[in-house]
mmCIF file of C-alpha atoms and ligand atoms in Angstrom:
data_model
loop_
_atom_site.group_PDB
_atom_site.id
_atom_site.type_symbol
_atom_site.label_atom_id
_atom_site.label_comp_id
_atom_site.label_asym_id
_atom_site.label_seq_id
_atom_site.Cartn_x
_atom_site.Cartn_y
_atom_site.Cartn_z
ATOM 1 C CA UNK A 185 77.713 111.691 84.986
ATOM 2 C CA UNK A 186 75.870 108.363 84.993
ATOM 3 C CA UNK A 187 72.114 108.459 86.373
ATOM 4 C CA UNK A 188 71.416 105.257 86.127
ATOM 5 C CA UNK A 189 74.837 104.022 87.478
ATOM 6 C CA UNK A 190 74.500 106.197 90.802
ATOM 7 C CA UNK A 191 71.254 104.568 91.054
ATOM 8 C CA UNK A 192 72.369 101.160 91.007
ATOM 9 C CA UNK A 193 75.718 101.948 93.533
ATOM 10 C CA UNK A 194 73.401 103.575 96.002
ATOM 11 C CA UNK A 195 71.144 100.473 95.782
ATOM 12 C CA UNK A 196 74.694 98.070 96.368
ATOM 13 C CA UNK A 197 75.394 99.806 99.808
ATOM 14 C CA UNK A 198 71.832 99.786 100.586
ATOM 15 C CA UNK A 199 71.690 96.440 100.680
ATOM 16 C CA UNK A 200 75.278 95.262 102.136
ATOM 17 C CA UNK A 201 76.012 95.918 106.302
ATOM 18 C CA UNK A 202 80.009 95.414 105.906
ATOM 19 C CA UNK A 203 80.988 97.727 103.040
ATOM 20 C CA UNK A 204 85.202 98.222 102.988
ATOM 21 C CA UNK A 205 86.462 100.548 101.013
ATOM 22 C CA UNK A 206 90.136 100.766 98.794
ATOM 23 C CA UNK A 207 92.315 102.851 96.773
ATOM 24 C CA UNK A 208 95.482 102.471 95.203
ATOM 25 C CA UNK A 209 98.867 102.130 96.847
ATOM 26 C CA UNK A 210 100.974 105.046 96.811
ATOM 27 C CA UNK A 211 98.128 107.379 97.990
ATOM 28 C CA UNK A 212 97.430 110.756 97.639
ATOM 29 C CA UNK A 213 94.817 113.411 98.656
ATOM 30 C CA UNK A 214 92.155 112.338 95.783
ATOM 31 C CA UNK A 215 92.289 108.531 97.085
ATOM 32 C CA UNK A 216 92.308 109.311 100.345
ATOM 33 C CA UNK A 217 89.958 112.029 100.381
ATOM 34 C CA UNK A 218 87.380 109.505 98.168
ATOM 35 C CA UNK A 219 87.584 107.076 101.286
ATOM 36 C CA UNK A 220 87.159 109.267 104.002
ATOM 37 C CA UNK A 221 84.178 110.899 102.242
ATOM 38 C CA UNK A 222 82.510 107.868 100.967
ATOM 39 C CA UNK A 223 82.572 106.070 104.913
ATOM 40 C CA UNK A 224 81.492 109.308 106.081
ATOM 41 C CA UNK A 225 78.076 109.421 103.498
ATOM 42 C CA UNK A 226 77.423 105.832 103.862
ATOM 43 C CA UNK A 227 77.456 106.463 108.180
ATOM 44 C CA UNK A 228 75.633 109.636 107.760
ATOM 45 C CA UNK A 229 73.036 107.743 105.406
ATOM 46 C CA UNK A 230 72.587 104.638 106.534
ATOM 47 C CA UNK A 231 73.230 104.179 110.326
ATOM 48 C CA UNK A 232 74.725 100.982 111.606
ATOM 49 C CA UNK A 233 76.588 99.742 108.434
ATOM 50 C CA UNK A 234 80.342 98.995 108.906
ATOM 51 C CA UNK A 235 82.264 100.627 106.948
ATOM 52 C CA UNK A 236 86.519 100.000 106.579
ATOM 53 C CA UNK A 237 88.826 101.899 105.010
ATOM 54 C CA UNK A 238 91.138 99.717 103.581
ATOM 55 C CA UNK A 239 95.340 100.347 103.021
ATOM 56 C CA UNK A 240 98.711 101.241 104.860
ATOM 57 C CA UNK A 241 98.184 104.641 106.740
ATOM 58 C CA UNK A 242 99.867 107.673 105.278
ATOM 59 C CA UNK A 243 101.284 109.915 108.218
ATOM 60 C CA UNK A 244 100.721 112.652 105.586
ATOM 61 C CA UNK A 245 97.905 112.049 104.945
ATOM 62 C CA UNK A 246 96.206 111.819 108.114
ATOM 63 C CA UNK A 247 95.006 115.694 107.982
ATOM 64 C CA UNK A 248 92.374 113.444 105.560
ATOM 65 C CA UNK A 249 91.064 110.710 107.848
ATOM 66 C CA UNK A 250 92.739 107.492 109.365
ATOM 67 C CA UNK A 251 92.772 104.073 107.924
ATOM 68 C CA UNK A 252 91.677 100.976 109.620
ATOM 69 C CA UNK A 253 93.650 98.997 111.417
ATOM 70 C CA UNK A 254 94.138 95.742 109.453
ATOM 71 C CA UNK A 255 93.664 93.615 112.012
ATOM 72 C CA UNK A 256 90.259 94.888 113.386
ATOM 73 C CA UNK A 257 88.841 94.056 109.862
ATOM 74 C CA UNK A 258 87.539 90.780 108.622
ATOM 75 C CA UNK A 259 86.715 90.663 104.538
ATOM 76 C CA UNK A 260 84.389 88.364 103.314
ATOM 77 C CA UNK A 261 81.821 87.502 100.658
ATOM 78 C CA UNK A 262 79.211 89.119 102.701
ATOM 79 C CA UNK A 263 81.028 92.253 102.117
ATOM 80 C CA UNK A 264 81.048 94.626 99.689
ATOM 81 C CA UNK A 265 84.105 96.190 98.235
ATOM 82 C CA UNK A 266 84.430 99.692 96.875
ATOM 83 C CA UNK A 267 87.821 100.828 94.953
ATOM 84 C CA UNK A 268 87.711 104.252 94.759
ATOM 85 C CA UNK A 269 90.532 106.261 92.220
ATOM 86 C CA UNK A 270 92.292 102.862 91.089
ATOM 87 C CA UNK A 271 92.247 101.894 87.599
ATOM 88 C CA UNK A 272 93.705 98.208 87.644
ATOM 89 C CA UNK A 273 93.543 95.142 90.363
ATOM 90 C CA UNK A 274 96.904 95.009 90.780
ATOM 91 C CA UNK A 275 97.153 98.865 92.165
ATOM 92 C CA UNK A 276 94.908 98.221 94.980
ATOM 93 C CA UNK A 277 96.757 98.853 98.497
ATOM 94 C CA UNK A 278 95.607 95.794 100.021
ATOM 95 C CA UNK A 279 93.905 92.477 98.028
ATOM 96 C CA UNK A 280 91.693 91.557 100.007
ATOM 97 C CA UNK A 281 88.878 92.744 97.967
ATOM 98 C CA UNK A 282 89.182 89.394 96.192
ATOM 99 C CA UNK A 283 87.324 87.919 98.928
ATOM 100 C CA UNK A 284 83.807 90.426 98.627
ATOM 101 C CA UNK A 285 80.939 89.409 97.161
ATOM 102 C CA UNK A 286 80.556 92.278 95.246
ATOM 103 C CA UNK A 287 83.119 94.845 93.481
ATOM 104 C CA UNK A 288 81.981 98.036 92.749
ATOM 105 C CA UNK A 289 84.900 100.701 90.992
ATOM 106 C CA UNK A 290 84.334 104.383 90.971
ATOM 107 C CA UNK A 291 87.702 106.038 88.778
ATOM 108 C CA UNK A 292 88.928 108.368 86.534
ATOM 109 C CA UNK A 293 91.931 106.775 84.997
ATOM 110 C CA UNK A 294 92.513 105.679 81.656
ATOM 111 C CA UNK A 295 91.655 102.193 82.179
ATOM 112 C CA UNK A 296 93.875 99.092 80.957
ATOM 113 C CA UNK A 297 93.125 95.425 80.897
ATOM 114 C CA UNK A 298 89.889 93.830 81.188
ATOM 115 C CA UNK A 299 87.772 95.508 83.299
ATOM 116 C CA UNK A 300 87.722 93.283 86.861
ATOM 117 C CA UNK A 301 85.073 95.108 88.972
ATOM 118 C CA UNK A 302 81.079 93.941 88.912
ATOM 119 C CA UNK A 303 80.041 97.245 88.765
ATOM 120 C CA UNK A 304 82.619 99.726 87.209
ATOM 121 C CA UNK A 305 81.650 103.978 86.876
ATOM 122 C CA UNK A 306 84.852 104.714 85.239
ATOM 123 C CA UNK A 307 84.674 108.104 83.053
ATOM 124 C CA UNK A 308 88.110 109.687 82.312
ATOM 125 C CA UNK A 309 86.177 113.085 81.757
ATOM 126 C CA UNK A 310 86.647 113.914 85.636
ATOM 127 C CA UNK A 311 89.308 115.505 87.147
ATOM 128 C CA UNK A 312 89.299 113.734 90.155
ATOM 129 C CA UNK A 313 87.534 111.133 91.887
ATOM 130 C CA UNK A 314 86.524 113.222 94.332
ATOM 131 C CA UNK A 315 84.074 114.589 91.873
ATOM 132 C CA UNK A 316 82.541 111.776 91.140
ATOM 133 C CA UNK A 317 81.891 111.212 94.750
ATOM 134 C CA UNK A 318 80.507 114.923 94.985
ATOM 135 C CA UNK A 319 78.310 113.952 91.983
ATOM 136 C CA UNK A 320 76.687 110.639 93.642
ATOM 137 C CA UNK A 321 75.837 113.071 96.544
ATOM 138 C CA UNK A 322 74.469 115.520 94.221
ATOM 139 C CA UNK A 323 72.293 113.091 92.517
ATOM 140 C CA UNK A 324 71.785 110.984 94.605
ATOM 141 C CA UNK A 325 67.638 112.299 95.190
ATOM 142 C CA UNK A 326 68.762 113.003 98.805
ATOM 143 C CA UNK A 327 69.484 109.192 99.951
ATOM 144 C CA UNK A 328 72.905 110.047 100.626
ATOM 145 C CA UNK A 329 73.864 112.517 103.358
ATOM 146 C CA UNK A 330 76.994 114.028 104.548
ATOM 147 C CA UNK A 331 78.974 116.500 107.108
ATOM 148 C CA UNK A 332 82.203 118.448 107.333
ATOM 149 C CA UNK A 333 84.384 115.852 107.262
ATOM 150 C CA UNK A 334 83.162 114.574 103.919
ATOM 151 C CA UNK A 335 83.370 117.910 102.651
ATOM 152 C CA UNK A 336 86.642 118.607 103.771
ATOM 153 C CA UNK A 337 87.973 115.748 102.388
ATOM 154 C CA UNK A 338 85.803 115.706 98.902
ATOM 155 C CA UNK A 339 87.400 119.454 98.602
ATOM 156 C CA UNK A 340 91.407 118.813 99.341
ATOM 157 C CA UNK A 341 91.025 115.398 97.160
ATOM 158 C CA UNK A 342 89.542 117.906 94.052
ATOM 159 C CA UNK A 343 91.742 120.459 94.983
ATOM 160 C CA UNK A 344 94.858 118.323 94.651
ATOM 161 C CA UNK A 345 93.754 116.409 91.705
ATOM 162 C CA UNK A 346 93.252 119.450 89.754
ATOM 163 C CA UNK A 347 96.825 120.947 91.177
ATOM 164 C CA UNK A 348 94.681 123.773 92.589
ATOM 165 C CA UNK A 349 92.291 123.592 89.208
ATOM 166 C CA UNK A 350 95.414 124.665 87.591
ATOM 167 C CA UNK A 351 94.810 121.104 85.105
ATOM 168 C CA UNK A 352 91.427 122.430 84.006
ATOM 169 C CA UNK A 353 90.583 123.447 80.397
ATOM 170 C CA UNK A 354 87.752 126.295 82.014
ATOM 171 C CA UNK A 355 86.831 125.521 86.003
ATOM 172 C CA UNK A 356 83.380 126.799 85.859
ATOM 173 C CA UNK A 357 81.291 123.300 86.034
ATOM 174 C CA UNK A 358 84.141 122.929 89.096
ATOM 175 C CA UNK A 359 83.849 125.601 90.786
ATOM 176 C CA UNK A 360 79.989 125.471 90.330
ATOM 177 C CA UNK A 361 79.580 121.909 92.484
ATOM 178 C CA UNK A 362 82.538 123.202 94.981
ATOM 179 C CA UNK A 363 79.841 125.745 96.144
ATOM 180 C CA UNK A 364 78.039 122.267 97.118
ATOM 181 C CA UNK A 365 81.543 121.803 99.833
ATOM 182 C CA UNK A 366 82.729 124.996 100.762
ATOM 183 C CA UNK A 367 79.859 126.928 101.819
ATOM 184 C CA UNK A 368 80.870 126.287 105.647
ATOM 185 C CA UNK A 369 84.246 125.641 105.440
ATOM 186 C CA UNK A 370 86.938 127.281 106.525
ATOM 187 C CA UNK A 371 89.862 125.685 104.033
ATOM 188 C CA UNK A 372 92.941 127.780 105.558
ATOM 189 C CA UNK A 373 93.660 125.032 107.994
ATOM 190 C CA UNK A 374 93.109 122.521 104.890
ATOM 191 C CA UNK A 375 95.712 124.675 102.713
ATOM 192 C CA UNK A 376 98.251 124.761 105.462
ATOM 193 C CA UNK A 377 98.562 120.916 105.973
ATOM 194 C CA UNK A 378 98.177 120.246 102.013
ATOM 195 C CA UNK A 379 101.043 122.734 101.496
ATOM 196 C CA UNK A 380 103.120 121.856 104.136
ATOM 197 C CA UNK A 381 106.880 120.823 103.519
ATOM 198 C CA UNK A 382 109.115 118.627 104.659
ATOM 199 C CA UNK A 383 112.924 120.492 104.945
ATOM 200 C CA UNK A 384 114.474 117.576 103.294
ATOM 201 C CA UNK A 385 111.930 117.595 100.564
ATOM 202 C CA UNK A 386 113.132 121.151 99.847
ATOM 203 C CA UNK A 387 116.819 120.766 100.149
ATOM 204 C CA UNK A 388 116.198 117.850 97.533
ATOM 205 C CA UNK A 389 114.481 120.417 95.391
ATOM 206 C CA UNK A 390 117.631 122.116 95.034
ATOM 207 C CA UNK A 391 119.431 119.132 93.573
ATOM 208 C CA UNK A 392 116.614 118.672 91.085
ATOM 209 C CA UNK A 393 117.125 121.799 89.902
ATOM 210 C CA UNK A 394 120.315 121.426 90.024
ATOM 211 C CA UNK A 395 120.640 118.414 88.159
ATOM 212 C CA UNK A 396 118.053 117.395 85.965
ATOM 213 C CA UNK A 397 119.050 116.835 82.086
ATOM 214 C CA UNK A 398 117.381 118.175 78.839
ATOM 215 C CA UNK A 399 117.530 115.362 76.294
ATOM 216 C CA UNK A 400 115.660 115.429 72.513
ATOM 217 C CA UNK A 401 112.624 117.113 71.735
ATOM 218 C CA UNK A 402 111.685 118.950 74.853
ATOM 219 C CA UNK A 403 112.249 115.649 77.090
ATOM 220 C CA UNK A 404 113.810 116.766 80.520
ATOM 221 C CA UNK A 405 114.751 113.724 82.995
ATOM 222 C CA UNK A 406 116.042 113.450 86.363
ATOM 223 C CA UNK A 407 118.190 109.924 87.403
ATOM 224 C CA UNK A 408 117.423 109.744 91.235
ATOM 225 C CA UNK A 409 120.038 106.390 92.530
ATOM 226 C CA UNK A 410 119.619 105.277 95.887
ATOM 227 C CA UNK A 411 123.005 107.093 97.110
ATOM 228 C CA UNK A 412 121.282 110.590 96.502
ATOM 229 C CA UNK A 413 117.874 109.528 97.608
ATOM 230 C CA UNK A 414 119.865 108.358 101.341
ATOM 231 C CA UNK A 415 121.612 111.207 101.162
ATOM 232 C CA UNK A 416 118.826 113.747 101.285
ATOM 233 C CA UNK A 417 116.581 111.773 103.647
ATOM 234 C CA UNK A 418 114.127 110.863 101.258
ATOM 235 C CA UNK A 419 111.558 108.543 100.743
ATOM 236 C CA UNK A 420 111.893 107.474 96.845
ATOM 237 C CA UNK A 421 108.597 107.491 96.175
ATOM 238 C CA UNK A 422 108.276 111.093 97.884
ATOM 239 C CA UNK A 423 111.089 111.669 95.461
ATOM 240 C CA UNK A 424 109.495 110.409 92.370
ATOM 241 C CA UNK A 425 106.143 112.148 93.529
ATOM 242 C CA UNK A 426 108.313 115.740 92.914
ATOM 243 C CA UNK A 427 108.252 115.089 89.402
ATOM 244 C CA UNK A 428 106.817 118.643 88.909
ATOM 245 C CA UNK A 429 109.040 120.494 90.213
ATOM 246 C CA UNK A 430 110.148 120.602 86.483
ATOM 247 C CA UNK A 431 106.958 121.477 84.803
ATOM 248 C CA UNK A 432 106.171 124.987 83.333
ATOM 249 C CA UNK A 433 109.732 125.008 82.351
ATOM 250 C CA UNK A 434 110.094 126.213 78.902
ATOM 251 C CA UNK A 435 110.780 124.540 75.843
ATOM 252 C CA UNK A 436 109.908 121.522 77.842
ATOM 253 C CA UNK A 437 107.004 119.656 76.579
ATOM 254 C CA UNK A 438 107.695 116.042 78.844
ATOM 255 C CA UNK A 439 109.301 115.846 82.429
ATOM 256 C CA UNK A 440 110.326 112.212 83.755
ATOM 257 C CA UNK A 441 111.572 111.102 87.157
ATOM 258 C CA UNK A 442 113.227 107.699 87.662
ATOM 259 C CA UNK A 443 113.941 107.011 90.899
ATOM 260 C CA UNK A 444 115.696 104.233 92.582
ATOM 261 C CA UNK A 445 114.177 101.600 95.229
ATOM 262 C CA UNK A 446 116.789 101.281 97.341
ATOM 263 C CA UNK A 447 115.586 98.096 98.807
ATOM 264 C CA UNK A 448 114.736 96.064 95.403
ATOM 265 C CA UNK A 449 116.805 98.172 93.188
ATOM 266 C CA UNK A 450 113.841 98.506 90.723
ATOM 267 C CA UNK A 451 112.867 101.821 89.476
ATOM 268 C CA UNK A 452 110.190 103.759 90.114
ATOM 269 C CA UNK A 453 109.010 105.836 87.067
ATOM 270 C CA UNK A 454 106.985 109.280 86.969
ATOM 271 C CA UNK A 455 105.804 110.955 83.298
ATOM 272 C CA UNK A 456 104.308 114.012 82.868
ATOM 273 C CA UNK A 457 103.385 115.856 79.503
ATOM 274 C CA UNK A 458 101.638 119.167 78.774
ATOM 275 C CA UNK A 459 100.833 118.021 75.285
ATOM 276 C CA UNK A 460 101.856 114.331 73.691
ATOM 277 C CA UNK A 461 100.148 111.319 75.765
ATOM 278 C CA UNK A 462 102.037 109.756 78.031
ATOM 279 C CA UNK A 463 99.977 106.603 78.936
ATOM 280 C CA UNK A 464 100.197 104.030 76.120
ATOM 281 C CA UNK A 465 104.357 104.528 76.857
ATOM 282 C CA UNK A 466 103.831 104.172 80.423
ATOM 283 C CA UNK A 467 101.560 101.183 79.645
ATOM 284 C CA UNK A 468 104.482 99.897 77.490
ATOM 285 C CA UNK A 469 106.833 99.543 80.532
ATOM 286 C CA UNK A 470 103.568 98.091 82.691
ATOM 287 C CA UNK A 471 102.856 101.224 84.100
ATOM 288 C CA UNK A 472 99.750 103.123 83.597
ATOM 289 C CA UNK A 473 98.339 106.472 84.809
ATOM 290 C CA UNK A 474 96.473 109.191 82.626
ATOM 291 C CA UNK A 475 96.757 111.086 79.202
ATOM 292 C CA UNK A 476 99.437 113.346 80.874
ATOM 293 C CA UNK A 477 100.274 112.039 84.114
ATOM 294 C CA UNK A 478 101.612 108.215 84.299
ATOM 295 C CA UNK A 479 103.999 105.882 85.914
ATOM 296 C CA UNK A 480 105.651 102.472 86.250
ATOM 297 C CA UNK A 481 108.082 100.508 88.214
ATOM 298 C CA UNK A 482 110.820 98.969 86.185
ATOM 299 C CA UNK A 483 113.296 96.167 87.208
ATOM 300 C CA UNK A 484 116.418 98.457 86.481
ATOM 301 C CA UNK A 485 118.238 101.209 84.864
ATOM 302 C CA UNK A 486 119.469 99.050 81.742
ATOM 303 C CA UNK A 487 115.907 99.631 80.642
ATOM 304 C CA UNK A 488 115.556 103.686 81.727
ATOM 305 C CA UNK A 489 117.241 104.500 78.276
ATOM 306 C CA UNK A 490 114.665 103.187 76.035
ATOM 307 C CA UNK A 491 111.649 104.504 77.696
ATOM 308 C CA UNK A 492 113.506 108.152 77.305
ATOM 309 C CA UNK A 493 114.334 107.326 73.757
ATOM 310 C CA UNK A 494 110.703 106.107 73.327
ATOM 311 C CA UNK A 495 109.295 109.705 75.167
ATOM 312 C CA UNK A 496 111.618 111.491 72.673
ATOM 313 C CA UNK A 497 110.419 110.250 69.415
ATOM 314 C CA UNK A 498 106.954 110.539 70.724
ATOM 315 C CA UNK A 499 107.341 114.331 71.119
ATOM 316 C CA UNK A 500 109.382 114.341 68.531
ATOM 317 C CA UNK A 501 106.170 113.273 66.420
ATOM 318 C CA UNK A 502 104.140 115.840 68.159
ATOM 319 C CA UNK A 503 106.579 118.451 67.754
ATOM 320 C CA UNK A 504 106.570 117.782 63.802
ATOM 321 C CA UNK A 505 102.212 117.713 63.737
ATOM 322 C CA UNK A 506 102.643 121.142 65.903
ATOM 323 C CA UNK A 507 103.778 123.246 63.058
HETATM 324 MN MN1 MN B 693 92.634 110.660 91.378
#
């Protein structure tokens, strides 16, 4: 937590009127849920400031909030741009932030490259940056309000960054602020549309299970080509997203999914690790992500095999510092 940069945010949207706000592409509950919260404290606080949210609508999503339609919004240097949850320029679903006068960046992921923003509260210590929204509000000396629908969507963003606090090392400094959310809430509603599945999506959990591979050193991969991924309905970035369906197993120590674009033929990439890093490979392949949890796109399989035999002999080193 960052005093002095909280300060210095909450003085930035104090003095903009047109304030849009992005995440990355490929959403998920944290991004969204950082969006939708973030409008709904800058309305709540500051009456009569226009606030965007910024990126392609998510049906699944939309239990979160609803994006802006693109062509009701108009960026320009009078505005100011907040990326919320993204960790480099090129990740941001929609580029118009370019055009703001200002860039503030509010993130927890690892971050590569120069940083880009004007004002950047990056600290890879938080969960999710959903948190770090909950923290502005927190100490924020009472100049930011908010209602339900912030909370709701500050709460499913933390509760799916965290898979369910499952990723903590001890959830008491969690479960502490969450108090600061939940005290009217009723999150059964939430739980249901967070948990909800899509009957393809489970079928095609079959054939993961069926079909993954177990390669060196506790490396487990799954090849997803574009015939499978039309074959089960699937979106292949849905597909890619069900990368832990294979975690927990044991003796594995590093899960990957590769799945085919079918309309570029590039491959989408998804790395997960309980123990050896996963990032500076990812970053490798330029991808990027966090300690554990990373990803890439790739122009094609000839390339697939050397990022598994590059995962392998990096757990094979862990492996050999384990015992
Ligand atoms: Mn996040």
């Amino acid at each position: 937590m960052n005093k002095t940069l909280i300060v210095e945010i909450i003085n930035k949207i104090q003095e903009y009127d047109t304030i849009a706000l992005y995440r990355h592409v490929y959403p998920d509950p944290d991004s969204y849920g950082s969006q939708v919260a973030l409008k709904n404290m800058i309305e709540k606080s500051f009456p009569g400031k226009k606030v965007y949210l910024m990126g392609k609508h998510d049906e699944d999503l939309a239990y979160i909030g609803v994006m802006d339609d693109p062509e009701q919004v108009s960026i320009d240097e009078k505005c100011l741009a907040i990326l919320l949850d993204i960790g480099d320029a090129h990740r941001v679903d929609d580029q118009s932030f370019a055009k703001c006068g200002y860039v503030i960046k509010i993130d927890h992921h690892h971050p590569f490259g120069e940083e880009f923003a004007n004002l950047a509260w990056v600290d890879i210590n938080y969960p999710a940056t959903s948190l770090m929204l909950l923290d502005l509000f927190l100490e924020s000396d009472n100049r930011l309000q908010m209602d339900k629908v912030a909370r709701e969507a500050l709460y499913i963003g933390i509760v799916a960054d965290t898979g369910r606090f499952v990723y903590l090392e001890n959830p008491t400094n969690v479960f502490k602020k969450m108090e600061h959310l939940t005290y009217d809430l009723n999150t059964k509603p939430l739980y249901a549309s967070f948990y909800k599945r899509k009957m393809n999506a489970v079928k095609f959990m079959g054939y993961i299970y069926s079909n993954f591979e177990v390669r060196k050193n506790g490396v487990a991969v799954l090849k997803i080509s574009k015939e499978i991924i039309e074959e089960y309905g699937m979106d292949y970035m849905v597909a890619a997203r069900m990368v832990n369906t294979l975690q927990d197993i044991d003796g594995i120590i590093n899960w990957h999914f590769f799945a085919e674009v079918p309309s570029t033929g590039k491959i989408m990439c998804e790395f997960r690790s309980n123990g050896p890093r996963v990032n500076e490979i990812a970053a490798k392949y330029g991808g990027g992500g966090h300690f554990l949890a990373g990803g890439a796109t790739i122009e094609n399989w000839d390339i697939v095999e050397s990022i598994i035999a590059d995962f392998e002999e990096n757990c094979g080193a862990y492996l050999g510092e384990q015992k």
